[in-house]
PDB file of C-alpha atoms and ligand atoms in Angstrom:
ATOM      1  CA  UNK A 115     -19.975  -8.177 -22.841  1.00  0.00           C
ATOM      2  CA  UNK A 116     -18.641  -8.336 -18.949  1.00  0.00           C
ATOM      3  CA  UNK A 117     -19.833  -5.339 -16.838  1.00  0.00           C
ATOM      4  CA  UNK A 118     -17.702  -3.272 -15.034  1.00  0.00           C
ATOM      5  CA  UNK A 119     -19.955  -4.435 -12.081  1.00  0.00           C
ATOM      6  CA  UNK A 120     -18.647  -7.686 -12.481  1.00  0.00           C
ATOM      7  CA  UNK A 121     -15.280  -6.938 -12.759  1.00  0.00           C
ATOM      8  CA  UNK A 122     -15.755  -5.697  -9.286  1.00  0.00           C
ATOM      9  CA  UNK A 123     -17.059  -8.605  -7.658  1.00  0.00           C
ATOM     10  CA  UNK A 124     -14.530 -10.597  -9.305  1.00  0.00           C
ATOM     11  CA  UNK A 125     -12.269  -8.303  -6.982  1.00  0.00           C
ATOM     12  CA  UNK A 126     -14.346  -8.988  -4.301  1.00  0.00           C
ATOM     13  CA  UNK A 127     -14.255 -12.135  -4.529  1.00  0.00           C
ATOM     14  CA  UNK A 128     -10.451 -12.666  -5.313  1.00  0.00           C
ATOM     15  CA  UNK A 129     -11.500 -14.621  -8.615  1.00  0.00           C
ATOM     16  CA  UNK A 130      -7.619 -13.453 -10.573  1.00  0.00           C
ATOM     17  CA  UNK A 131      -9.014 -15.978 -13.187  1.00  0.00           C
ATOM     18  CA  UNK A 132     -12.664 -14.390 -13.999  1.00  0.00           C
ATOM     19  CA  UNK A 133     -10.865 -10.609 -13.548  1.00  0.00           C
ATOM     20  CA  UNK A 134      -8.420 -11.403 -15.774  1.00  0.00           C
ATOM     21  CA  UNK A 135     -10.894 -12.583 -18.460  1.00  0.00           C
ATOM     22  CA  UNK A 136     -13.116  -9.795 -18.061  1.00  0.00           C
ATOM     23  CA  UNK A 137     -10.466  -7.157 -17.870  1.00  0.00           C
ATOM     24  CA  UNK A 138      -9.462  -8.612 -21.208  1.00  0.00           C
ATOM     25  CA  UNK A 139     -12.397  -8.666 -22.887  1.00  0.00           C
ATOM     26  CA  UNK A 140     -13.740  -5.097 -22.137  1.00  0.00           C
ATOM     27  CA  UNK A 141     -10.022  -3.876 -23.075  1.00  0.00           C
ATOM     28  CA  UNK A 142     -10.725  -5.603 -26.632  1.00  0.00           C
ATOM     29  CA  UNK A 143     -13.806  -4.090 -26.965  1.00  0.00           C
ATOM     30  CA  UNK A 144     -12.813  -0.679 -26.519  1.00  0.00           C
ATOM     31  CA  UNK A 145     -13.563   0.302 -23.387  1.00  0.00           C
ATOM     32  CA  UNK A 146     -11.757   3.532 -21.676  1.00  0.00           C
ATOM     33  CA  UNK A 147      -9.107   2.149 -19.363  1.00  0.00           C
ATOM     34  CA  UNK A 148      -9.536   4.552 -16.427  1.00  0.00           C
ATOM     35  CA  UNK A 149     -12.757   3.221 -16.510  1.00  0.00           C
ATOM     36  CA  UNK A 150     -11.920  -0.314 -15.920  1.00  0.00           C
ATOM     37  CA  UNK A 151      -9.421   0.623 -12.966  1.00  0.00           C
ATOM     38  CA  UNK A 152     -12.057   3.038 -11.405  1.00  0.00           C
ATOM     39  CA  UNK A 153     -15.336   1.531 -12.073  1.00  0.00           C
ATOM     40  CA  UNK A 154     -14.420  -2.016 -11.806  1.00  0.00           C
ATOM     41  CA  UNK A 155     -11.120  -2.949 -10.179  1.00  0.00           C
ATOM     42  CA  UNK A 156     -11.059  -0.419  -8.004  1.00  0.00           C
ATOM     43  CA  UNK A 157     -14.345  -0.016  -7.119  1.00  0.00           C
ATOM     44  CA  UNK A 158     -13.866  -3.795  -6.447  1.00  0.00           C
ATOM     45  CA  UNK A 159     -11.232  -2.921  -4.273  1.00  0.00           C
ATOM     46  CA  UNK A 160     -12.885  -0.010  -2.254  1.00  0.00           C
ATOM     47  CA  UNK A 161     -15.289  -3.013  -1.060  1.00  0.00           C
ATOM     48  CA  UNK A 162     -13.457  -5.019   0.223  1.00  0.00           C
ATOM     49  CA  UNK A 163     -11.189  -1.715   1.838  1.00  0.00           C
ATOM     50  CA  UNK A 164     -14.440  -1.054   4.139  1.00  0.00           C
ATOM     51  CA  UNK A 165     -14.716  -4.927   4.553  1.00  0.00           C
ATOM     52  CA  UNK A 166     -11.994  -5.554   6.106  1.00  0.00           C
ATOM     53  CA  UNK A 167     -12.021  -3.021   8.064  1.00  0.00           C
ATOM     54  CA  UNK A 168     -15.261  -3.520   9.786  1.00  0.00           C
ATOM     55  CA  UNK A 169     -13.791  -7.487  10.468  1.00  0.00           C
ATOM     56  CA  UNK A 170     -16.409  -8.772   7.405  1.00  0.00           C
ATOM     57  CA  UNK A 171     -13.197  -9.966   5.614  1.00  0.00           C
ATOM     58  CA  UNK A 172      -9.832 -11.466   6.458  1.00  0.00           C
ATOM     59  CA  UNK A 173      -6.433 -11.567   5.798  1.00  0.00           C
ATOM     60  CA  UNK A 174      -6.122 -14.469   3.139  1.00  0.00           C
ATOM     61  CA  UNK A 175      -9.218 -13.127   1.257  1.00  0.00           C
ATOM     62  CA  UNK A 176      -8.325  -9.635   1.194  1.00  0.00           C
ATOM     63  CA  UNK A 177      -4.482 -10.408  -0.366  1.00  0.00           C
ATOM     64  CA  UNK A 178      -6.599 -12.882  -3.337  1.00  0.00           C
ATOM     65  CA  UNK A 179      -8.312  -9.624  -3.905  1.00  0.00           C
ATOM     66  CA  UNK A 180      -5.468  -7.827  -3.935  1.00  0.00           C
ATOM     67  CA  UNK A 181      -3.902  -9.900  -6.256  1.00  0.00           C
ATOM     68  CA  UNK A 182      -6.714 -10.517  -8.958  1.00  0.00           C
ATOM     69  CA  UNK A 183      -6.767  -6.365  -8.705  1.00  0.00           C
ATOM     70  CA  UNK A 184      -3.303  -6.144  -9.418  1.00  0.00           C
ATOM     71  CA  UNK A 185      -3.370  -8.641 -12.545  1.00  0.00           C
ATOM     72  CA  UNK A 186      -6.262  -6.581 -13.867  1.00  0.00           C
ATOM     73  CA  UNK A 187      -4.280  -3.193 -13.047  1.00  0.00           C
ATOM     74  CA  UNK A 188      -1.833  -5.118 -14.995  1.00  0.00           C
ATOM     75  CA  UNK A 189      -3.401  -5.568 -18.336  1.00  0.00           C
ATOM     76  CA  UNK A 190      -4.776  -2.170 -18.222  1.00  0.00           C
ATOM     77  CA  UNK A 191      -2.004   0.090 -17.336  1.00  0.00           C
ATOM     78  CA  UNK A 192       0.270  -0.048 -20.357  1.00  0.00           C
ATOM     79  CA  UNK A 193      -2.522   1.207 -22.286  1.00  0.00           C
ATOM     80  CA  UNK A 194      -2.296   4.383 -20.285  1.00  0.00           C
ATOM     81  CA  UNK A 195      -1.035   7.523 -20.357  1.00  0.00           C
ATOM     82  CA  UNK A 196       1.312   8.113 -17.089  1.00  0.00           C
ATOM     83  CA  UNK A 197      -0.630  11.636 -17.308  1.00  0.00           C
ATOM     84  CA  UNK A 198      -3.961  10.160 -17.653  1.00  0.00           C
ATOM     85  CA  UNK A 199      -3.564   7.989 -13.999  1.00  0.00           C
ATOM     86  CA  UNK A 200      -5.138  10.393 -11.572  1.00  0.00           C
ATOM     87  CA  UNK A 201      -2.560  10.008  -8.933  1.00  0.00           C
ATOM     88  CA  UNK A 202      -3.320  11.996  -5.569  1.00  0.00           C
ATOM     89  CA  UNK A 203       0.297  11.537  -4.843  1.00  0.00           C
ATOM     90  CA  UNK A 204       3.028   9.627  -4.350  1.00  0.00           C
ATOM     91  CA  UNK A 205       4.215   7.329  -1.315  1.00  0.00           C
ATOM     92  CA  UNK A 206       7.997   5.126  -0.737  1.00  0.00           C
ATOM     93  CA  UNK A 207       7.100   2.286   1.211  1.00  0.00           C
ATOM     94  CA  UNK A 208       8.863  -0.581   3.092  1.00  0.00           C
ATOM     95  CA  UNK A 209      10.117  -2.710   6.054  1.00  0.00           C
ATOM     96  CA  UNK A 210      12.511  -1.433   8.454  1.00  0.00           C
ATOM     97  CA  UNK A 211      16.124  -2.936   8.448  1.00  0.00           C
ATOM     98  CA  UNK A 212      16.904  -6.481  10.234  1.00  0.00           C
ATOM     99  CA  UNK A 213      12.884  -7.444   9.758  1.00  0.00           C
ATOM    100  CA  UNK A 214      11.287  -9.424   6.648  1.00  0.00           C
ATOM    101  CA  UNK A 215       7.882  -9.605   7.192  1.00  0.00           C
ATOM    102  CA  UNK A 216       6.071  -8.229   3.823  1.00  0.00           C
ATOM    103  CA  UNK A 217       2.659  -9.603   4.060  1.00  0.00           C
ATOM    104  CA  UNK A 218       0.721  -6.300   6.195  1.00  0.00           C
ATOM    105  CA  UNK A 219       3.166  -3.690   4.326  1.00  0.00           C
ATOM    106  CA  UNK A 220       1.941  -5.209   0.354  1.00  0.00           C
ATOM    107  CA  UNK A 221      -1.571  -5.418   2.206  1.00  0.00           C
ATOM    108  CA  UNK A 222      -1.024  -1.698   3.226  1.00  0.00           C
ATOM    109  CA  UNK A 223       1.244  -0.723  -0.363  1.00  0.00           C
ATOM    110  CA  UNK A 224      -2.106  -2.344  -2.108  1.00  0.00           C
ATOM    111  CA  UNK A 225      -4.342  -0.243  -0.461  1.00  0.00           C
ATOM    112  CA  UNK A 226      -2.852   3.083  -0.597  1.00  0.00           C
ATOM    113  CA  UNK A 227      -2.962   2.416  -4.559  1.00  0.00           C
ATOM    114  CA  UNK A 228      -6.152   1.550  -4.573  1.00  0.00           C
ATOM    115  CA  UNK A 229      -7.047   4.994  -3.252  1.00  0.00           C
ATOM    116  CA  UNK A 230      -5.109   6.655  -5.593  1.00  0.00           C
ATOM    117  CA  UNK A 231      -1.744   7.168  -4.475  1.00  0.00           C
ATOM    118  CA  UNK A 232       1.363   5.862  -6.853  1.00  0.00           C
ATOM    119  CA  UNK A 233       3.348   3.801  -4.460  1.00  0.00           C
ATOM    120  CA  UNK A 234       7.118   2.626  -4.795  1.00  0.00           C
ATOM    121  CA  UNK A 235       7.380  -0.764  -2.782  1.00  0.00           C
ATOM    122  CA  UNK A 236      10.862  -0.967  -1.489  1.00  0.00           C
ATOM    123  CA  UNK A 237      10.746  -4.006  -0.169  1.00  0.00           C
ATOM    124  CA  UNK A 238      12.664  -5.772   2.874  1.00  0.00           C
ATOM    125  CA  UNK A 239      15.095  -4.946   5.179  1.00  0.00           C
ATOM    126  CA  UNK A 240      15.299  -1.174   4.090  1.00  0.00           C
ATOM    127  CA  UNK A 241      18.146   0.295   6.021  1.00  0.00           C
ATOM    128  CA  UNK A 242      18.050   3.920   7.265  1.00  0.00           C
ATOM    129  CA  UNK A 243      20.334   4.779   4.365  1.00  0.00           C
ATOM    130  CA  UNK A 244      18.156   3.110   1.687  1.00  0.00           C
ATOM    131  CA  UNK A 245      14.939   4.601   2.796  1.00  0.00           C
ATOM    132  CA  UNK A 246      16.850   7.987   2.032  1.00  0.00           C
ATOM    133  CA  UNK A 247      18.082   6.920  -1.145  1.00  0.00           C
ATOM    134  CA  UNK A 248      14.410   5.906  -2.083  1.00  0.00           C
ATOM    135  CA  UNK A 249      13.449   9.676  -0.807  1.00  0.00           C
ATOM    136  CA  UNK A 250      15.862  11.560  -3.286  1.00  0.00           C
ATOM    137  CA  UNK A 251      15.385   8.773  -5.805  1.00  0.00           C
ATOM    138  CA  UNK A 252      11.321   9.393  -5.922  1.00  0.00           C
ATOM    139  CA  UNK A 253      10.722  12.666  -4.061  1.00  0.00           C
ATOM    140  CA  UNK A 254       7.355  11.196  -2.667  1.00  0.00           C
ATOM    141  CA  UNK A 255       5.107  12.991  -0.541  1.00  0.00           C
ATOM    142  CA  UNK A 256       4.570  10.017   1.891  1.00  0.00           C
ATOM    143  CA  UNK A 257       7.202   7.489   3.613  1.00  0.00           C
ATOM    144  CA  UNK A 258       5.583   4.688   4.824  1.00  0.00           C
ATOM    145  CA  UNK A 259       7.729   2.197   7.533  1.00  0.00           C
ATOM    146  CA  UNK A 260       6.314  -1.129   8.287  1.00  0.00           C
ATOM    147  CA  UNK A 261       7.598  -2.992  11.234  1.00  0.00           C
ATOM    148  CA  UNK A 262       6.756  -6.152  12.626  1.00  0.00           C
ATOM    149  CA  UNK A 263       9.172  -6.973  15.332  1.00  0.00           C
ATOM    150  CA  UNK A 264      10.168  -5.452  18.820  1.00  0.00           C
ATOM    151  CA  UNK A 265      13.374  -5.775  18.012  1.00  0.00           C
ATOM    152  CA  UNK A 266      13.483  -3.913  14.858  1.00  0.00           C
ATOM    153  CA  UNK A 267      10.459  -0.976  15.848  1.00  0.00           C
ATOM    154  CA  UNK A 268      13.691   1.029  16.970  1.00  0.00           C
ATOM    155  CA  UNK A 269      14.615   1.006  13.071  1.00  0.00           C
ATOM    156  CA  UNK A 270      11.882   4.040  12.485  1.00  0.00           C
ATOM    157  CA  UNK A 271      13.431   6.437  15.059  1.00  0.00           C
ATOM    158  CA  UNK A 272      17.086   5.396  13.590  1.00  0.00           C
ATOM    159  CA  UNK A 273      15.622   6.334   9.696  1.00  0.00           C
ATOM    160  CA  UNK A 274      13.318   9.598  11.216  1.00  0.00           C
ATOM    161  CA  UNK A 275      17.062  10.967  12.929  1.00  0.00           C
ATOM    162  CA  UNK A 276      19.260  10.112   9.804  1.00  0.00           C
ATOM    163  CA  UNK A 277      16.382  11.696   7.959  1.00  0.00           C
ATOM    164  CA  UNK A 278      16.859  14.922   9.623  1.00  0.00           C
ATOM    165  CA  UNK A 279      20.668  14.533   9.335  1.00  0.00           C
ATOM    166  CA  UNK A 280      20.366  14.410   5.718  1.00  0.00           C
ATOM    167  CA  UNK A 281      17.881  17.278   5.454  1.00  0.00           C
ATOM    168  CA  UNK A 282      15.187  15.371   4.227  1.00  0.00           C
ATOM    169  CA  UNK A 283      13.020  14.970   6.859  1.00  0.00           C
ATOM    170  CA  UNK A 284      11.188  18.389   5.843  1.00  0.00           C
ATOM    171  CA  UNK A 285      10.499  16.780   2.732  1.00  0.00           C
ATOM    172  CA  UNK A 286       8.453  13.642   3.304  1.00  0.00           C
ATOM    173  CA  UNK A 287       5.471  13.121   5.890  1.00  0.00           C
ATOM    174  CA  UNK A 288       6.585   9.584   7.550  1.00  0.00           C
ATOM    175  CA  UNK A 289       3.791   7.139   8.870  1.00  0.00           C
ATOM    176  CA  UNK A 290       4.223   4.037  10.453  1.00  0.00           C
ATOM    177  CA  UNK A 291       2.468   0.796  11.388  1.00  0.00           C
ATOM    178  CA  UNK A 292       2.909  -2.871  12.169  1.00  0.00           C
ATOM    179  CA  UNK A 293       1.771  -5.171  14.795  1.00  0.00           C
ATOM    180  CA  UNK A 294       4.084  -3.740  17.756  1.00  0.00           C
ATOM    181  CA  UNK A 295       3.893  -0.156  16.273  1.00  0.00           C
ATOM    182  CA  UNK A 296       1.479   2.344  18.666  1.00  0.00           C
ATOM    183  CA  UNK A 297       0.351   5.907  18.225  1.00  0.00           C
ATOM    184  CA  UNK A 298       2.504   6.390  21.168  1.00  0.00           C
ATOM    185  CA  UNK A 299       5.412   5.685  19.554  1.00  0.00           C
ATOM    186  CA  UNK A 300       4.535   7.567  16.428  1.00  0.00           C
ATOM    187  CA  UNK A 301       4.484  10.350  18.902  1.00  0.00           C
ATOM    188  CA  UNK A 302       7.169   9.741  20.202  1.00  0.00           C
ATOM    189  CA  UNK A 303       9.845   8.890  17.455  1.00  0.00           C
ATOM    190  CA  UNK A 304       8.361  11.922  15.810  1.00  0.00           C
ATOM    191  CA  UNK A 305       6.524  10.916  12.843  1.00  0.00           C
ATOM    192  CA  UNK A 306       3.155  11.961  11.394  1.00  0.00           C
ATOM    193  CA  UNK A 307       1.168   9.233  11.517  1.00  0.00           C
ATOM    194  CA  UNK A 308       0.399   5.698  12.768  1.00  0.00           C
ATOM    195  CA  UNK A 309      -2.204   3.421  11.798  1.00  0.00           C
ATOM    196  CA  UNK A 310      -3.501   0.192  12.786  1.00  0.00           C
ATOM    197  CA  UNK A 311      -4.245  -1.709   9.451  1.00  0.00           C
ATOM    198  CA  UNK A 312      -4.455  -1.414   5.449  1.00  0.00           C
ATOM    199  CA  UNK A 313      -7.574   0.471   5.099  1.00  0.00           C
ATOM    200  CA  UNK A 314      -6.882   3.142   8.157  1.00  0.00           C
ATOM    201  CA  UNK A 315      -3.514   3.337   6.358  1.00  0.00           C
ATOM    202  CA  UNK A 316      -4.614   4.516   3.135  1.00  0.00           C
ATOM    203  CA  UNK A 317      -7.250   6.973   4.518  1.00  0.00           C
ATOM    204  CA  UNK A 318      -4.393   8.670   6.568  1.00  0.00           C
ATOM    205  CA  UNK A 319      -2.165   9.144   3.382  1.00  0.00           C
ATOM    206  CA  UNK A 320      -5.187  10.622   1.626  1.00  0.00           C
ATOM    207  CA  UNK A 321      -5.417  12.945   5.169  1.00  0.00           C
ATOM    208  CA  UNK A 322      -2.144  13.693   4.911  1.00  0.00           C
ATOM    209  CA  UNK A 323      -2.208  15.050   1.561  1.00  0.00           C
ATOM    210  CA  UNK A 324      -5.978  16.701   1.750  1.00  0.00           C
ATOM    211  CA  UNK A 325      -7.038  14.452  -1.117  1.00  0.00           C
TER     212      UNK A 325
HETATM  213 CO1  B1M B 273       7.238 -13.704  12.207  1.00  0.00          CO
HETATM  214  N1  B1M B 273       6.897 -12.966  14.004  1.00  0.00           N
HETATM  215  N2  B1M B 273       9.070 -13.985  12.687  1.00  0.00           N
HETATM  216  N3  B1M B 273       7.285 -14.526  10.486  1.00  0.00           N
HETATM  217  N4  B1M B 273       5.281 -13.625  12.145  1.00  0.00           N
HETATM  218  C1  B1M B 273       5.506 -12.430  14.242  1.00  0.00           C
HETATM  219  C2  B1M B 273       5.443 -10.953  13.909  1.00  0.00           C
HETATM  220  C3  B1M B 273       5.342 -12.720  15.785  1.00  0.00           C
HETATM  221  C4  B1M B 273       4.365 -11.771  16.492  1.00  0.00           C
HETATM  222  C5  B1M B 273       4.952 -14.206  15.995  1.00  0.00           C
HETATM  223  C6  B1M B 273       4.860 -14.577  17.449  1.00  0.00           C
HETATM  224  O1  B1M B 273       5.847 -14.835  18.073  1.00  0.00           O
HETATM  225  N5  B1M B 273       3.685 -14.596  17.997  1.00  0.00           N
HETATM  226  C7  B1M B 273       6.829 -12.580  16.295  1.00  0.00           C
HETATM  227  C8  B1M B 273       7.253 -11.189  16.726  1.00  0.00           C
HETATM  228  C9  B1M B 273       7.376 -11.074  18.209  1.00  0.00           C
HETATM  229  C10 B1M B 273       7.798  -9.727  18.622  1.00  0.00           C
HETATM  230  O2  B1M B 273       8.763  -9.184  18.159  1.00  0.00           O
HETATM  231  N6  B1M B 273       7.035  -9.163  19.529  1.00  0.00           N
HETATM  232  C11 B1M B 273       7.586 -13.070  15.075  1.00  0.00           C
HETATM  233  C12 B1M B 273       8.909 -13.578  15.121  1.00  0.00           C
HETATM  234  C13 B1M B 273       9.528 -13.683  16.487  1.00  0.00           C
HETATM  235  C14 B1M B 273       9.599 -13.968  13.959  1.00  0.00           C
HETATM  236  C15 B1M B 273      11.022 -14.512  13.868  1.00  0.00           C
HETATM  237  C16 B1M B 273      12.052 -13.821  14.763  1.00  0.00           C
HETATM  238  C17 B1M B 273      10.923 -16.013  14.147  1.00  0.00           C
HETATM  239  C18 B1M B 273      12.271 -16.723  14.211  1.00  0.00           C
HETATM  240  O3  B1M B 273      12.929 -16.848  13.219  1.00  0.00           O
HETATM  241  N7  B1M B 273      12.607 -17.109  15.407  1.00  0.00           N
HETATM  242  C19 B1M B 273      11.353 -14.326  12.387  1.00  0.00           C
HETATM  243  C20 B1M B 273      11.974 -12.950  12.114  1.00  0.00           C
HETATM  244  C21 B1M B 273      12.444 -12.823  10.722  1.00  0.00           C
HETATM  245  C22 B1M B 273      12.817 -11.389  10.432  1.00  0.00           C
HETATM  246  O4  B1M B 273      11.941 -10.591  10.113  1.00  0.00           O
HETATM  247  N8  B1M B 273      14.088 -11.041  10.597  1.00  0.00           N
HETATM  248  C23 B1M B 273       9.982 -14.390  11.775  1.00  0.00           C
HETATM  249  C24 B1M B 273       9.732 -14.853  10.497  1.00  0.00           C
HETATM  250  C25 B1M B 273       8.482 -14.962   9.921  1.00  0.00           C
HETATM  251  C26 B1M B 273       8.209 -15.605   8.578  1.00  0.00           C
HETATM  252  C27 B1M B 273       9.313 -15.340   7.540  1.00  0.00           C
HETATM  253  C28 B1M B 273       8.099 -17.084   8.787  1.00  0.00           C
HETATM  254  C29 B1M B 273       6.796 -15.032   8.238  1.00  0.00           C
HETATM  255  C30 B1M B 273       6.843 -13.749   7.409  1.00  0.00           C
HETATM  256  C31 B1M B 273       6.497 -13.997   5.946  1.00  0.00           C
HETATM  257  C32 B1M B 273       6.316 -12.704   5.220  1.00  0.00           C
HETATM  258  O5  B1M B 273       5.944 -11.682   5.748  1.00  0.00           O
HETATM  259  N9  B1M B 273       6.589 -12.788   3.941  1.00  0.00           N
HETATM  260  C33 B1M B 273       6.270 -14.670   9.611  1.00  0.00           C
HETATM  261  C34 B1M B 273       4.896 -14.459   9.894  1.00  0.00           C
HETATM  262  C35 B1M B 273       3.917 -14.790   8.779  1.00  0.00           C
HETATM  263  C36 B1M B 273       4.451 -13.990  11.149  1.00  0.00           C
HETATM  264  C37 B1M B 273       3.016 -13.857  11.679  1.00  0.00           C
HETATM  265  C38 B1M B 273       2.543 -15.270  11.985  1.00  0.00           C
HETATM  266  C39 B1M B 273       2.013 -13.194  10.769  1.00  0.00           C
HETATM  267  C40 B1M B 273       2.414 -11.812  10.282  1.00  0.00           C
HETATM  268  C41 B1M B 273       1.457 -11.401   9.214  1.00  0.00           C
HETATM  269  O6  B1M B 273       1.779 -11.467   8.035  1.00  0.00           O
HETATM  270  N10 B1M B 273       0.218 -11.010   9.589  1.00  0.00           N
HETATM  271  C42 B1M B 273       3.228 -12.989  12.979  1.00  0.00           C
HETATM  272  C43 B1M B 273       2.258 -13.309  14.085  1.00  0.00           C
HETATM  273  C44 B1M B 273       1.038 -12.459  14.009  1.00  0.00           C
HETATM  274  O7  B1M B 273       1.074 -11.323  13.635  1.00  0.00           O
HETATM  275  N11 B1M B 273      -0.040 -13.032  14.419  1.00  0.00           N
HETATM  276  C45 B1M B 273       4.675 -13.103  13.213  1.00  0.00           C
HETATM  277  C46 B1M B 273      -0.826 -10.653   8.654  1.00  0.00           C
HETATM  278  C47 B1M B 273      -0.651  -9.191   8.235  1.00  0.00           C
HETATM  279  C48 B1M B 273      -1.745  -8.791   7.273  1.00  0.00           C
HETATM  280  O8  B1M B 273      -0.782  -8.390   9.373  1.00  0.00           O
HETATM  281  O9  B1M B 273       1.643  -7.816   9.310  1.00  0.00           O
HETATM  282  O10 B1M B 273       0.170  -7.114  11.276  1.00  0.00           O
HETATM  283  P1  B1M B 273       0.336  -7.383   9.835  1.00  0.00           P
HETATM  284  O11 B1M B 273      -0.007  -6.048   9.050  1.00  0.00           O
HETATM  285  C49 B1M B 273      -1.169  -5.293   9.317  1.00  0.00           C
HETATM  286  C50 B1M B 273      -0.950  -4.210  10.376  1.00  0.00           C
HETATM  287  O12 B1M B 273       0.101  -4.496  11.271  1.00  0.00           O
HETATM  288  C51 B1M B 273      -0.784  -2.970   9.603  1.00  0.00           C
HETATM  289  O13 B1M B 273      -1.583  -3.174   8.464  1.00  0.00           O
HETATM  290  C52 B1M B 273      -1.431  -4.532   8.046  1.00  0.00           C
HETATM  291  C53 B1M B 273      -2.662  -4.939   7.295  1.00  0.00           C
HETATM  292  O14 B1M B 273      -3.835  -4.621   7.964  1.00  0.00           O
HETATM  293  N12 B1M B 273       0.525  -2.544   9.117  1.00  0.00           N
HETATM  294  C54 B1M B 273       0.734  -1.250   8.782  1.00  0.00           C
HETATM  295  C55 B1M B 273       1.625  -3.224   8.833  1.00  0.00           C
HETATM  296  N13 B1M B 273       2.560  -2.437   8.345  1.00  0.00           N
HETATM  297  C56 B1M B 273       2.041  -1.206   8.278  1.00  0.00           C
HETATM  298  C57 B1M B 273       2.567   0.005   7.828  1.00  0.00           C
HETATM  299  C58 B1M B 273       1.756   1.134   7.906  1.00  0.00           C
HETATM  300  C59 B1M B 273       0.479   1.073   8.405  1.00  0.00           C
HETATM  301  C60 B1M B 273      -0.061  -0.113   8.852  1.00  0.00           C
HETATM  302  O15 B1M B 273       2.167   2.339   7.479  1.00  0.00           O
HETATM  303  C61 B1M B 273       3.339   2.439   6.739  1.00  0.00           C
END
């Protein structure tokens, strides 16, 4: 019988293949699902969060992990109760209108669900108007805006000031990020947070929500 343990360096090592086996085989022989997720995927997961960070791991590695997590997240979840998923909250996240880069916001989107947080992935090209929508839609604690361009960075002050024309803005801490993106203009587009990569991204959202 597979060990959680190596469930978790299957993560680590991005093997989708052996995670997917393993998943399938502790799932068959009764083990608890939350157990799987937290124990082995996500523990997995948490690895190769600090990894990263510290420069020990790169891009192309970290989104194979992120993948063979998410196909073992996949076999497990439908055998769990919605209730039973200890979510620390919830978080809408996407990239700003006119730009369609989607490889650091699913990097970040991955994260943040690894740490516990149930994330909505909007997608591309999220207008102003559709960020809203996603806001009364989901009523999540977070909004996350991911830009990527110069030319489209300007997109998170447009959605922060039709936020607060639509009254939401009281409703939703906003944090942003992306390769042009600076604290500085977090500060000064008025949002809550910035943060430089995946793993700084998902320990503000826990910050931002004391978990
Ligand atoms: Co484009 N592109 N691109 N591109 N592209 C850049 C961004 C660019 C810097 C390349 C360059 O010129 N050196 C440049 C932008 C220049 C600028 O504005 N200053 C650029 C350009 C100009 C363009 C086009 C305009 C090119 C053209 O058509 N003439 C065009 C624009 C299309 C559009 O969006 N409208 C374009 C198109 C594309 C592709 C479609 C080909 C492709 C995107 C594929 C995809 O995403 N599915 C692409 C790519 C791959 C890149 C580069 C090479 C790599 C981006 C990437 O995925 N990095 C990029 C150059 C570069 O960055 N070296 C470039 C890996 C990723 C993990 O990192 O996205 O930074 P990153 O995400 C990090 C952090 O930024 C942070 O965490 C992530 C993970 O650690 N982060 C957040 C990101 N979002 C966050 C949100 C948060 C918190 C943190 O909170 C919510």
């Amino acid at each position: 019988m597979p060990s959680l343990k190596e469930i978790a360096e299957g993560v680590i090592k991005g093997n989708e293949k052996l995670v997917k086996e393993k998943v399938q085989v502790l799932i068959d022989e009764g083990t608890e699902p939350l157990e799987i997720i937290n124990q082995g995927l996500m523990a997995g997961m948490n690895v190769v969060g600090e990894r990263f960070k510290n420069g020990d791991m790169f891009v192309p590695e970290v989104m194979m992990a992120a993948r063979a997590m998410s196909t073992g997240i996949g076999l497990v979840k439908p055998l769990i109760n919605d209730s039973d998923m200890l979510s620390v909250g919830k978080v809408v996240i996407g990239t700003v209108k006119g730009d369609l880069h989607d490889i650091g916001k699913n990097l970040v989107a991955m994260m943040v669900e690894s740490a516990g947080f149930e994330v909505v992935n909007v997608g591309i090209d999220i207008s102003s108007e559709k960020f809203a929508q996603a806001i009364r839609e989901h009523s999540p604690d977070i909004l996350g805006m991911s830009a990527m361009l110069t030319t489209t960075m300007m997109q998170m002050k447009e959605t922060i000031e039709h936020l607060k024309s639509e009254g939401l803005r009281d409703k939703v801490k906003v944090i942003i990020g992306g390769a042009p993106v600076t604290k500085q203009f977090a500060e000064e587009i008025g949002a809550d947070g910035y943060s430089v990569d995946a793993s700084a991204a998902a320990e503000l959202c826990k910050y931002l929500v004391g978990a």
